[in-house]
PDB file of C-alpha atoms in Angstrom:
ATOM      1  CA  MET A   1      35.392   7.914  32.681  1.00 41.00           C
ATOM      2  CA  LEU A   2      32.534   7.545  30.194  1.00 44.00           C
ATOM      3  CA  VAL A   3      32.683   5.681  26.894  1.00 53.00           C
ATOM      4  CA  HIS A   4      34.983   7.454  24.457  1.00 57.00           C
ATOM      5  CA  GLY A   5      37.128   6.626  21.447  1.00 62.00           C
ATOM      6  CA  ASP A   6      40.275   5.692  23.390  1.00 82.00           C
ATOM      7  CA  ALA A   7      38.430   3.222  25.623  1.00 88.00           C
ATOM      8  CA  LEU A   8      36.699   1.684  22.621  1.00 94.00           C
ATOM      9  CA  LEU A   9      40.004   1.415  20.762  1.00 94.00           C
ATOM     10  CA  LEU A  10      41.425  -0.368  23.804  1.00 95.00           C
ATOM     11  CA  VAL A  11      38.442  -2.762  23.729  1.00 97.00           C
ATOM     12  CA  VAL A  12      38.989  -3.618  20.064  1.00 97.00           C
ATOM     13  CA  ALA A  13      42.744  -4.074  20.504  1.00 97.00           C
ATOM     14  CA  ALA A  14      42.256  -6.287  23.575  1.00 97.00           C
ATOM     15  CA  LEU A  15      39.654  -8.435  21.798  1.00 97.00           C
ATOM     16  CA  LEU A  16      41.949  -8.926  18.818  1.00 97.00           C
ATOM     17  CA  LEU A  17      44.947  -9.750  20.986  1.00 96.00           C
ATOM     18  CA  ASP A  18      42.967 -12.239  23.062  1.00 96.00           C
ATOM     19  CA  ALA A  19      41.609 -13.872  19.901  1.00 95.00           C
ATOM     20  CA  VAL A  20      45.149 -14.318  18.563  1.00 93.00           C
ATOM     21  CA  ILE A  21      47.130 -15.379  21.658  1.00 90.00           C
ATOM     22  CA  GLY A  22      44.557 -16.127  24.357  1.00 85.00           C
ATOM     23  CA  ASP A  23      46.133 -17.184  27.657  1.00 79.00           C
ATOM     24  CA  PRO A  24      49.575 -18.560  26.702  1.00 75.00           C
ATOM     25  CA  ASP A  25      50.575 -21.399  29.032  1.00 73.00           C
ATOM     26  CA  TRP A  26      54.258 -20.514  28.802  1.00 69.00           C
ATOM     27  CA  LEU A  27      53.572 -17.093  30.336  1.00 72.00           C
ATOM     28  CA  TRP A  28      51.348 -18.216  33.194  1.00 67.00           C
ATOM     29  CA  ARG A  29      53.753 -20.992  34.136  1.00 74.00           C
ATOM     30  CA  ARG A  30      56.296 -18.245  34.872  1.00 76.00           C
ATOM     31  CA  ALA A  31      54.067 -15.550  36.356  1.00 75.00           C
ATOM     32  CA  PRO A  32      50.754 -15.675  38.218  1.00 80.00           C
ATOM     33  CA  HIS A  33      47.679 -14.745  36.186  1.00 85.00           C
ATOM     34  CA  PRO A  34      45.961 -11.535  37.391  1.00 88.00           C
ATOM     35  CA  VAL A  35      42.899 -13.579  38.374  1.00 91.00           C
ATOM     36  CA  VAL A  36      45.164 -15.677  40.612  1.00 91.00           C
ATOM     37  CA  TRP A  37      46.197 -12.505  42.443  1.00 91.00           C
ATOM     38  CA  ILE A  38      42.547 -11.542  42.832  1.00 94.00           C
ATOM     39  CA  GLY A  39      41.678 -15.032  44.041  1.00 93.00           C
ATOM     40  CA  ASN A  40      44.493 -15.000  46.581  1.00 93.00           C
ATOM     41  CA  GLY A  41      43.198 -11.706  47.973  1.00 94.00           C
ATOM     42  CA  ILE A  42      39.668 -13.069  48.225  1.00 94.00           C
ATOM     43  CA  GLY A  43      40.947 -16.216  49.926  1.00 94.00           C
ATOM     44  CA  TRP A  44      42.894 -14.187  52.478  1.00 94.00           C
ATOM     45  CA  LEU A  45      39.893 -11.992  53.295  1.00 93.00           C
ATOM     46  CA  GLU A  46      37.629 -15.037  53.540  1.00 93.00           C
ATOM     47  CA  ARG A  47      39.929 -16.815  55.961  1.00 93.00           C
ATOM     48  CA  TRP A  48      40.207 -13.669  58.082  1.00 93.00           C
ATOM     49  CA  LEU A  49      36.570 -12.532  58.091  1.00 93.00           C
ATOM     50  CA  ASN A  50      34.385 -15.604  57.585  1.00 93.00           C
ATOM     51  CA  ARG A  51      34.383 -16.873  61.165  1.00 92.00           C
ATOM     52  CA  GLU A  52      32.263 -19.901  62.012  1.00 88.00           C
ATOM     53  CA  ASP A  53      31.594 -18.635  65.534  1.00 89.00           C
ATOM     54  CA  TRP A  54      30.098 -15.355  64.273  1.00 93.00           C
ATOM     55  CA  SER A  55      26.360 -14.832  63.877  1.00 93.00           C
ATOM     56  CA  ARG A  56      24.780 -14.963  60.408  1.00 92.00           C
ATOM     57  CA  GLN A  57      24.228 -11.205  60.439  1.00 94.00           C
ATOM     58  CA  ARG A  58      27.839 -10.545  61.356  1.00 95.00           C
ATOM     59  CA  ARG A  59      29.097 -12.894  58.644  1.00 95.00           C
ATOM     60  CA  LYS A  60      26.893 -11.150  56.080  1.00 96.00           C
ATOM     61  CA  LEU A  61      28.299  -7.780  57.173  1.00 97.00           C
ATOM     62  CA  ALA A  62      31.829  -9.216  56.919  1.00 96.00           C
ATOM     63  CA  GLY A  63      31.029 -10.274  53.364  1.00 96.00           C
ATOM     64  CA  VAL A  64      29.889  -6.748  52.516  1.00 97.00           C
ATOM     65  CA  VAL A  65      33.125  -5.333  53.949  1.00 96.00           C
ATOM     66  CA  THR A  66      35.095  -7.886  51.920  1.00 96.00           C
ATOM     67  CA  ILE A  67      33.456  -6.847  48.661  1.00 97.00           C
ATOM     68  CA  ILE A  68      33.878  -3.119  49.384  1.00 97.00           C
ATOM     69  CA  ALA A  69      37.569  -3.667  50.115  1.00 96.00           C
ATOM     70  CA  LEU A  70      38.040  -5.866  47.054  1.00 96.00           C
ATOM     71  CA  VAL A  71      36.345  -3.487  44.618  1.00 97.00           C
ATOM     72  CA  SER A  72      38.105  -0.459  46.117  1.00 97.00           C
ATOM     73  CA  VAL A  73      41.530  -2.043  45.653  1.00 97.00           C
ATOM     74  CA  ALA A  74      40.629  -3.152  42.114  1.00 97.00           C
ATOM     75  CA  ILE A  75      39.546   0.367  41.116  1.00 97.00           C
ATOM     76  CA  LEU A  76      42.654   1.853  42.724  1.00 97.00           C
ATOM     77  CA  VAL A  77      44.970  -0.534  40.890  1.00 96.00           C
ATOM     78  CA  GLY A  78      43.152   0.058  37.610  1.00 96.00           C
ATOM     79  CA  GLY A  79      43.330   3.831  38.078  1.00 95.00           C
ATOM     80  CA  LEU A  80      47.041   3.751  38.878  1.00 95.00           C
ATOM     81  CA  LEU A  81      47.757   1.602  35.824  1.00 94.00           C
ATOM     82  CA  THR A  82      45.715   3.932  33.618  1.00 93.00           C
ATOM     83  CA  ASP A  83      47.588   6.995  34.896  1.00 92.00           C
ATOM     84  CA  LEU A  84      50.970   5.327  34.399  1.00 92.00           C
ATOM     85  CA  LEU A  85      50.257   3.971  30.914  1.00 90.00           C
ATOM     86  CA  ASN A  86      48.021   6.626  29.415  1.00 79.00           C
ATOM     87  CA  ASP A  87      50.471   8.865  27.578  1.00 75.00           C
ATOM     88  CA  ASN A  88      52.054   6.877  24.732  1.00 83.00           C
ATOM     89  CA  TRP A  89      51.713   3.901  22.420  1.00 89.00           C
ATOM     90  CA  ILE A  90      53.916   1.695  24.581  1.00 91.00           C
ATOM     91  CA  GLY A  91      51.591   2.340  27.499  1.00 92.00           C
ATOM     92  CA  PHE A  92      48.588   1.613  25.281  1.00 93.00           C
ATOM     93  CA  ALA A  93      50.178  -1.687  24.226  1.00 94.00           C
ATOM     94  CA  ILE A  94      50.702  -2.668  27.875  1.00 93.00           C
ATOM     95  CA  GLU A  95      47.095  -1.701  28.701  1.00 95.00           C
ATOM     96  CA  THR A  96      45.954  -3.858  25.793  1.00 95.00           C
ATOM     97  CA  LEU A  97      47.976  -6.814  27.064  1.00 93.00           C
ATOM     98  CA  ILE A  98      46.595  -6.438  30.592  1.00 93.00           C
ATOM     99  CA  ALA A  99      43.014  -6.131  29.329  1.00 96.00           C
ATOM    100  CA  SER A 100      43.378  -9.140  27.015  1.00 95.00           C
ATOM    101  CA  THR A 101      44.371 -11.373  29.936  1.00 94.00           C
ATOM    102  CA  LEU A 102      40.984 -10.637  31.555  1.00 96.00           C
ATOM    103  CA  ILE A 103      38.932 -11.575  28.481  1.00 96.00           C
ATOM    104  CA  ALA A 104      38.258 -15.244  27.778  1.00 94.00           C
ATOM    105  CA  GLN A 105      37.391 -15.617  24.079  1.00 96.00           C
ATOM    106  CA  ARG A 106      40.146 -17.978  22.989  1.00 96.00           C
ATOM    107  CA  SER A 107      40.425 -19.921  26.243  1.00 94.00           C
ATOM    108  CA  LEU A 108      36.673 -20.563  26.379  1.00 96.00           C
ATOM    109  CA  TYR A 109      36.680 -21.755  22.778  1.00 97.00           C
ATOM    110  CA  GLN A 110      39.600 -24.087  23.476  1.00 96.00           C
ATOM    111  CA  HIS A 111      38.027 -25.605  26.600  1.00 95.00           C
ATOM    112  CA  VAL A 112      34.697 -26.300  24.906  1.00 97.00           C
ATOM    113  CA  ALA A 113      36.383 -27.540  21.719  1.00 97.00           C
ATOM    114  CA  ARG A 114      38.230 -30.137  23.831  1.00 96.00           C
ATOM    115  CA  VAL A 115      34.872 -31.630  24.825  1.00 97.00           C
ATOM    116  CA  HIS A 116      33.774 -31.778  21.191  1.00 97.00           C
ATOM    117  CA  ARG A 117      37.090 -33.306  20.140  1.00 97.00           C
ATOM    118  CA  ALA A 118      36.988 -35.830  22.996  1.00 96.00           C
ATOM    119  CA  PHE A 119      33.665 -37.184  21.737  1.00 95.00           C
ATOM    120  CA  ALA A 120      35.116 -37.664  18.252  1.00 92.00           C
ATOM    121  CA  GLU A 121      38.419 -39.194  19.338  1.00 94.00           C
ATOM    122  CA  ALA A 122      37.628 -41.283  22.431  1.00 92.00           C
ATOM    123  CA  GLY A 123      33.900 -41.254  23.072  1.00 94.00           C
ATOM    124  CA  LEU A 124      31.774 -40.487  26.110  1.00 95.00           C
ATOM    125  CA  PRO A 125      34.279 -41.303  28.912  1.00 94.00           C
ATOM    126  CA  ALA A 126      36.830 -38.845  27.511  1.00 95.00           C
ATOM    127  CA  ALA A 127      34.128 -36.233  26.933  1.00 95.00           C
ATOM    128  CA  ARG A 128      33.037 -36.562  30.561  1.00 94.00           C
ATOM    129  CA  GLN A 129      36.597 -35.865  31.706  1.00 94.00           C
ATOM    130  CA  ALA A 130      36.857 -32.846  29.393  1.00 95.00           C
ATOM    131  CA  VAL A 131      33.538 -31.312  30.430  1.00 94.00           C
ATOM    132  CA  ALA A 132      34.422 -31.724  34.121  1.00 92.00           C
ATOM    133  CA  MET A 133      37.079 -29.047  33.549  1.00 91.00           C
ATOM    134  CA  ILE A 134      34.476 -26.387  32.753  1.00 90.00           C
ATOM    135  CA  VAL A 135      31.329 -27.265  34.756  1.00 88.00           C
ATOM    136  CA  GLY A 136      30.597 -28.255  38.343  1.00 78.00           C
ATOM    137  CA  ARG A 137      28.334 -31.203  37.541  1.00 78.00           C
ATOM    138  CA  ASP A 138      29.075 -34.794  38.425  1.00 78.00           C
ATOM    139  CA  PRO A 139      30.432 -36.063  35.074  1.00 82.00           C
ATOM    140  CA  GLU A 140      29.659 -39.700  35.844  1.00 83.00           C
ATOM    141  CA  GLN A 141      25.951 -38.813  35.910  1.00 83.00           C
ATOM    142  CA  LEU A 142      26.049 -37.429  32.356  1.00 89.00           C
ATOM    143  CA  ASP A 143      25.146 -39.281  29.174  1.00 92.00           C
ATOM    144  CA  GLU A 144      25.947 -37.898  25.703  1.00 94.00           C
ATOM    145  CA  ALA A 145      23.053 -35.446  25.871  1.00 94.00           C
ATOM    146  CA  GLY A 146      24.047 -34.355  29.387  1.00 93.00           C
ATOM    147  CA  VAL A 147      27.663 -33.712  28.445  1.00 95.00           C
ATOM    148  CA  SER A 148      26.564 -31.864  25.307  1.00 96.00           C
ATOM    149  CA  ARG A 149      24.092 -29.692  27.219  1.00 95.00           C
ATOM    150  CA  ALA A 150      26.698 -28.907  29.870  1.00 94.00           C
ATOM    151  CA  ALA A 151      29.276 -27.822  27.274  1.00 96.00           C
ATOM    152  CA  ILE A 152      26.758 -25.712  25.359  1.00 97.00           C
ATOM    153  CA  GLU A 153      25.373 -24.053  28.489  1.00 96.00           C
ATOM    154  CA  SER A 154      28.922 -23.256  29.618  1.00 96.00           C
ATOM    155  CA  THR A 155      29.650 -21.719  26.207  1.00 98.00           C
ATOM    156  CA  ALA A 156      26.605 -19.449  26.409  1.00 98.00           C
ATOM    157  CA  GLU A 157      26.931 -18.457  30.068  1.00 97.00           C
ATOM    158  CA  ASN A 158      30.669 -17.806  29.893  1.00 97.00           C
ATOM    159  CA  PHE A 159      30.255 -15.815  26.693  1.00 98.00           C
ATOM    160  CA  SER A 160      28.299 -13.425  28.887  1.00 98.00           C
ATOM    161  CA  ASP A 161      30.361 -13.226  32.071  1.00 96.00           C
ATOM    162  CA  GLY A 162      33.762 -14.075  30.580  1.00 96.00           C
ATOM    163  CA  ILE A 163      33.633 -11.898  27.466  1.00 98.00           C
ATOM    164  CA  VAL A 164      30.673  -9.552  27.013  1.00 98.00           C
ATOM    165  CA  ALA A 165      30.588  -8.306  30.617  1.00 98.00           C
ATOM    166  CA  PRO A 166      34.316  -7.555  31.061  1.00 98.00           C
ATOM    167  CA  VAL A 167      34.365  -5.856  27.665  1.00 98.00           C
ATOM    168  CA  PHE A 168      31.290  -3.800  28.572  1.00 98.00           C
ATOM    169  CA  TRP A 169      32.889  -2.512  31.776  1.00 98.00           C
ATOM    170  CA  LEU A 170      36.201  -1.906  30.009  1.00 97.00           C
ATOM    171  CA  ALA A 171      34.417   0.220  27.410  1.00 97.00           C
ATOM    172  CA  LEU A 172      32.452   2.090  30.062  1.00 96.00           C
ATOM    173  CA  LEU A 173      35.095   2.663  32.756  1.00 95.00           C
ATOM    174  CA  GLY A 174      38.451   1.632  31.300  1.00 95.00           C
ATOM    175  CA  LEU A 175      40.876  -0.612  33.181  1.00 96.00           C
ATOM    176  CA  PRO A 176      39.377   0.265  36.605  1.00 96.00           C
ATOM    177  CA  GLY A 177      35.998  -1.001  35.429  1.00 97.00           C
ATOM    178  CA  LEU A 178      37.444  -4.151  33.916  1.00 97.00           C
ATOM    179  CA  ILE A 179      39.545  -5.094  36.951  1.00 97.00           C
ATOM    180  CA  ALA A 180      36.694  -4.321  39.349  1.00 98.00           C
ATOM    181  CA  TYR A 181      34.357  -6.504  37.298  1.00 98.00           C
ATOM    182  CA  LYS A 182      36.812  -9.412  37.308  1.00 97.00           C
ATOM    183  CA  ALA A 183      37.229  -9.035  41.074  1.00 97.00           C
ATOM    184  CA  ILE A 184      33.451  -9.190  41.583  1.00 97.00           C
ATOM    185  CA  ASN A 185      33.011 -12.124  39.213  1.00 97.00           C
ATOM    186  CA  THR A 186      35.891 -14.050  40.785  1.00 97.00           C
ATOM    187  CA  ALA A 187      34.465 -13.418  44.244  1.00 96.00           C
ATOM    188  CA  ASP A 188      31.100 -14.751  43.124  1.00 96.00           C
ATOM    189  CA  SER A 189      32.715 -17.921  41.759  1.00 93.00           C
ATOM    190  CA  MET A 190      34.682 -18.463  44.982  1.00 94.00           C
ATOM    191  CA  ILE A 191      32.295 -17.436  47.751  1.00 95.00           C
ATOM    192  CA  GLY A 192      28.929 -16.672  46.131  1.00 92.00           C
ATOM    193  CA  HIS A 193      27.530 -20.135  46.835  1.00 86.00           C
ATOM    194  CA  ARG A 194      24.443 -21.274  48.736  1.00 82.00           C
ATOM    195  CA  SER A 195      26.413 -23.670  50.919  1.00 85.00           C
ATOM    196  CA  THR A 196      26.375 -23.376  54.707  1.00 87.00           C
ATOM    197  CA  ARG A 197      29.844 -21.829  54.708  1.00 89.00           C
ATOM    198  CA  TYR A 198      29.097 -19.105  52.166  1.00 93.00           C
ATOM    199  CA  GLN A 199      25.356 -18.411  52.163  1.00 92.00           C
ATOM    200  CA  ASP A 200      25.823 -15.383  54.435  1.00 95.00           C
ATOM    201  CA  PHE A 201      29.434 -14.346  53.847  1.00 96.00           C
ATOM    202  CA  GLY A 202      29.046 -14.670  50.066  1.00 95.00           C
ATOM    203  CA  TRP A 203      25.669 -12.925  49.876  1.00 96.00           C
ATOM    204  CA  ALA A 204      27.127  -9.538  48.849  1.00 97.00           C
ATOM    205  CA  ALA A 205      29.408 -11.098  46.230  1.00 97.00           C
ATOM    206  CA  ALA A 206      26.528 -12.980  44.613  1.00 96.00           C
ATOM    207  CA  ARG A 207      24.131 -10.021  44.602  1.00 97.00           C
ATOM    208  CA  LEU A 208      26.718  -7.580  43.240  1.00 98.00           C
ATOM    209  CA  ASP A 209      27.698 -10.059  40.524  1.00 98.00           C
ATOM    210  CA  ASP A 210      24.034 -10.293  39.518  1.00 97.00           C
ATOM    211  CA  LEU A 211      23.887  -6.502  39.309  1.00 98.00           C
ATOM    212  CA  VAL A 212      27.024  -5.906  37.224  1.00 98.00           C
ATOM    213  CA  ASN A 213      25.986  -8.659  34.799  1.00 98.00           C
ATOM    214  CA  LEU A 214      22.440  -7.375  34.371  1.00 98.00           C
ATOM    215  CA  ILE A 215      23.026  -5.407  31.154  1.00 98.00           C
ATOM    216  CA  PRO A 216      25.853  -7.579  29.704  1.00 98.00           C
ATOM    217  CA  ALA A 217      23.763 -10.762  30.021  1.00 98.00           C
ATOM    218  CA  ARG A 218      20.992  -9.262  27.928  1.00 98.00           C
ATOM    219  CA  LEU A 219      23.482  -7.916  25.400  1.00 98.00           C
ATOM    220  CA  SER A 220      25.061 -11.367  25.147  1.00 98.00           C
ATOM    221  CA  GLY A 221      21.664 -12.931  24.495  1.00 98.00           C
ATOM    222  CA  ILE A 222      21.031 -10.462  21.681  1.00 98.00           C
ATOM    223  CA  LEU A 223      24.480 -11.170  20.170  1.00 98.00           C
ATOM    224  CA  VAL A 224      23.870 -14.931  20.300  1.00 98.00           C
ATOM    225  CA  ALA A 225      20.472 -14.465  18.651  1.00 98.00           C
ATOM    226  CA  LEU A 226      21.990 -12.310  15.897  1.00 98.00           C
ATOM    227  CA  ALA A 227      24.576 -15.049  15.286  1.00 98.00           C
ATOM    228  CA  ALA A 228      21.940 -17.820  15.109  1.00 98.00           C
ATOM    229  CA  PRO A 229      21.946 -18.074  11.268  1.00 98.00           C
ATOM    230  CA  VAL A 230      25.478 -19.565  11.282  1.00 98.00           C
ATOM    231  CA  ALA A 231      23.895 -22.638  12.942  1.00 97.00           C
ATOM    232  CA  ARG A 232      20.853 -22.475  10.628  1.00 96.00           C
ATOM    233  CA  GLY A 233      18.842 -20.910  13.397  1.00 97.00           C
ATOM    234  CA  SER A 234      16.482 -17.955  13.243  1.00 97.00           C
ATOM    235  CA  ILE A 235      17.250 -14.542  14.712  1.00 98.00           C
ATOM    236  CA  ILE A 236      13.572 -13.833  15.348  1.00 98.00           C
ATOM    237  CA  SER A 237      12.947 -17.213  16.963  1.00 98.00           C
ATOM    238  CA  SER A 238      16.017 -16.891  19.158  1.00 98.00           C
ATOM    239  CA  LEU A 239      14.908 -13.479  20.370  1.00 98.00           C
ATOM    240  CA  LYS A 240      11.386 -14.754  21.055  1.00 98.00           C
ATOM    241  CA  ILE A 241      12.591 -17.809  22.983  1.00 98.00           C
ATOM    242  CA  MET A 242      15.062 -15.660  24.908  1.00 98.00           C
ATOM    243  CA  LEU A 243      12.330 -13.261  26.011  1.00 98.00           C
ATOM    244  CA  ARG A 244      10.018 -16.152  26.869  1.00 98.00           C
ATOM    245  CA  ASP A 245      12.432 -18.480  28.684  1.00 97.00           C
ATOM    246  CA  ALA A 246      15.213 -16.343  30.202  1.00 97.00           C
ATOM    247  CA  GLY A 247      13.243 -15.886  33.414  1.00 96.00           C
ATOM    248  CA  LYS A 248      12.911 -19.657  33.903  1.00 95.00           C
ATOM    249  CA  HIS A 249      16.593 -19.955  34.797  1.00 94.00           C
ATOM    250  CA  ARG A 250      17.568 -19.909  38.471  1.00 90.00           C
ATOM    251  CA  SER A 251      20.080 -17.156  37.648  1.00 92.00           C
ATOM    252  CA  PRO A 252      18.684 -13.714  36.778  1.00 95.00           C
ATOM    253  CA  ASN A 253      21.287 -13.435  34.022  1.00 97.00           C
ATOM    254  CA  ALA A 254      22.415 -16.814  32.683  1.00 96.00           C
ATOM    255  CA  GLY A 255      19.048 -17.562  31.133  1.00 96.00           C
ATOM    256  CA  TRP A 256      19.414 -14.830  28.524  1.00 98.00           C
ATOM    257  CA  PRO A 257      22.371 -16.172  26.517  1.00 98.00           C
ATOM    258  CA  GLU A 258      21.467 -19.805  27.286  1.00 98.00           C
ATOM    259  CA  SER A 259      17.896 -19.587  25.998  1.00 98.00           C
ATOM    260  CA  ALA A 260      19.054 -17.684  22.899  1.00 98.00           C
ATOM    261  CA  MET A 261      21.660 -20.396  22.243  1.00 98.00           C
ATOM    262  CA  ALA A 262      19.114 -23.169  22.779  1.00 98.00           C
ATOM    263  CA  SER A 263      16.817 -21.685  20.151  1.00 98.00           C
ATOM    264  CA  ALA A 264      19.691 -20.987  17.740  1.00 98.00           C
ATOM    265  CA  LEU A 265      20.611 -24.692  17.858  1.00 98.00           C
ATOM    266  CA  GLY A 266      17.043 -26.005  18.047  1.00 98.00           C
ATOM    267  CA  ILE A 267      17.709 -27.953  21.258  1.00 98.00           C
ATOM    268  CA  ALA A 268      16.474 -28.009  24.854  1.00 97.00           C
ATOM    269  CA  ILE A 269      19.055 -27.147  27.515  1.00 95.00           C
ATOM    270  CA  ALA A 270      19.202 -26.620  31.290  1.00 90.00           C
ATOM    271  CA  GLY A 271      16.583 -28.836  32.954  1.00 86.00           C
ATOM    272  CA  PRO A 272      17.324 -31.371  35.742  1.00 80.00           C
ATOM    273  CA  ARG A 273      21.022 -31.845  36.520  1.00 74.00           C
ATOM    274  CA  VAL A 274      23.299 -33.044  39.298  1.00 67.00           C
ATOM    275  CA  TYR A 275      26.042 -30.949  40.932  1.00 66.00           C
ATOM    276  CA  ALA A 276      28.541 -31.884  43.613  1.00 59.00           C
ATOM    277  CA  GLU A 277      26.286 -30.271  46.246  1.00 59.00           C
ATOM    278  CA  GLY A 278      23.162 -32.051  45.003  1.00 62.00           C
ATOM    279  CA  ALA A 279      20.523 -32.280  42.279  1.00 67.00           C
ATOM    280  CA  VAL A 280      18.492 -29.400  40.845  1.00 74.00           C
ATOM    281  CA  ASN A 281      15.215 -29.809  39.006  1.00 80.00           C
ATOM    282  CA  ASP A 282      15.055 -26.719  36.811  1.00 86.00           C
ATOM    283  CA  PRO A 283      12.766 -26.372  33.786  1.00 94.00           C
ATOM    284  CA  TYR A 284      14.200 -26.750  30.300  1.00 96.00           C
ATOM    285  CA  LEU A 285      14.956 -23.721  28.157  1.00 97.00           C
ATOM    286  CA  ASN A 286      13.426 -24.064  24.677  1.00 97.00           C
ATOM    287  CA  ALA A 287      11.655 -27.169  25.972  1.00 96.00           C
ATOM    288  CA  GLU A 288      10.170 -27.916  22.557  1.00 97.00           C
ATOM    289  CA  GLY A 289      13.660 -28.372  21.114  1.00 97.00           C
ATOM    290  CA  ARG A 290      15.196 -31.780  20.455  1.00 97.00           C
ATOM    291  CA  THR A 291      17.678 -33.572  22.709  1.00 96.00           C
ATOM    292  CA  ALA A 292      21.218 -32.212  22.454  1.00 96.00           C
ATOM    293  CA  ALA A 293      23.891 -34.293  20.694  1.00 96.00           C
ATOM    294  CA  SER A 294      27.674 -34.045  20.528  1.00 96.00           C
ATOM    295  CA  ASP A 295      27.589 -32.406  17.076  1.00 97.00           C
ATOM    296  CA  ASP A 296      25.648 -29.525  18.609  1.00 98.00           C
ATOM    297  CA  ILE A 297      28.757 -28.521  20.568  1.00 98.00           C
ATOM    298  CA  GLY A 298      30.505 -27.698  17.293  1.00 97.00           C
ATOM    299  CA  ARG A 299      27.466 -25.732  16.130  1.00 98.00           C
ATOM    300  CA  ALA A 300      27.437 -23.817  19.431  1.00 98.00           C
ATOM    301  CA  LEU A 301      31.093 -22.932  18.909  1.00 98.00           C
ATOM    302  CA  ARG A 302      30.269 -21.520  15.471  1.00 98.00           C
ATOM    303  CA  VAL A 303      27.571 -19.347  17.032  1.00 98.00           C
ATOM    304  CA  PHE A 304      30.026 -18.312  19.732  1.00 98.00           C
ATOM    305  CA  VAL A 305      32.701 -17.265  17.217  1.00 98.00           C
ATOM    306  CA  ALA A 306      30.162 -15.344  15.136  1.00 98.00           C
ATOM    307  CA  ALA A 307      28.886 -13.546  18.245  1.00 98.00           C
ATOM    308  CA  CYS A 308      32.457 -12.625  19.250  1.00 98.00           C
ATOM    309  CA  VAL A 309      33.157 -11.251  15.767  1.00 98.00           C
ATOM    310  CA  LEU A 310      29.908  -9.304  15.836  1.00 98.00           C
ATOM    311  CA  GLN A 311      30.742  -7.809  19.220  1.00 98.00           C
ATOM    312  CA  ALA A 312      34.205  -6.725  18.050  1.00 98.00           C
ATOM    313  CA  ALA A 313      32.709  -5.200  14.894  1.00 97.00           C
ATOM    314  CA  ILE A 314      30.190  -3.184  16.924  1.00 97.00           C
ATOM    315  CA  TYR A 315      32.889  -1.774  19.202  1.00 97.00           C
ATOM    316  CA  ALA A 316      35.111  -1.024  16.199  1.00 96.00           C
ATOM    317  CA  ALA A 317      32.256   0.862  14.536  1.00 96.00           C
ATOM    318  CA  LEU A 318      31.606   2.819  17.714  1.00 95.00           C
ATOM    319  CA  ALA A 319      35.334   3.645  17.995  1.00 93.00           C
ATOM    320  CA  LEU A 320      35.319   5.031  14.480  1.00 92.00           C
ATOM    321  CA  LEU A 321      32.205   7.083  15.155  1.00 90.00           C
ATOM    322  CA  LEU A 322      33.581   8.547  18.389  1.00 81.00           C
TER     323      LEU A 322
END
């Protein structure tokens, strides 16, 4: 399935629904979220195929088999749902609901806003607790600038892989593309680590996640740059810094939206930081920018909202054209 009006209409409807209701707690307390199902499947395959007594080559092959099986099932489920729901408005409404649960606009905003609110209401200790919910860094090692950078980086990176990328694959391939993308991205988050346990078994998950995010990451950087004026940033400067600094990031994709966001806010982000598995000594993005402060989290959220609105407007315009 190539991009066409129906798929684009589904994208716009799903974006609007997610913006309005997000991930309602009352629903997911009563039924497992689709990502939970995906995660359970990945966990089962990992326990079955990631054997400690196997050679590194065999574990890498097992990881490849895991990803092939996971993506195949995701495409099959997406195709079956599309066939079942494709003929009427009720089916379209159900497709919209399913798609909206796999897009993270509102939930990402809420998680990052909690960090900003925690600073205002209870100071640094509360902000550390809030940011620990969205990043893997040791919160006790973070000062105000560290917490602020972590929240802003999470906003930019998750705008790409939690919103722009799933929407891109939904527009391109419909529900099969969206569900397959979420399966790949979830696998990367669960097993695509460089730890001893996952460096071989998770190799395929990490590399495939890099591939499917290649175009969306660059699109997300452009959207963030175009939204820079809402934070009194410059579109041209954000694009220039993005092109200059994106390659400095250890990820082939995360640097694009993060460097655009750094320039939009006039701050330096990334740089040295401490995770549970150890410290990393990465270069700063937009190194000439000032030190991040808690107020910059609110400015980043304004850029994020503007970029989300811009994305929805682009897909709506394309839907009308097609």
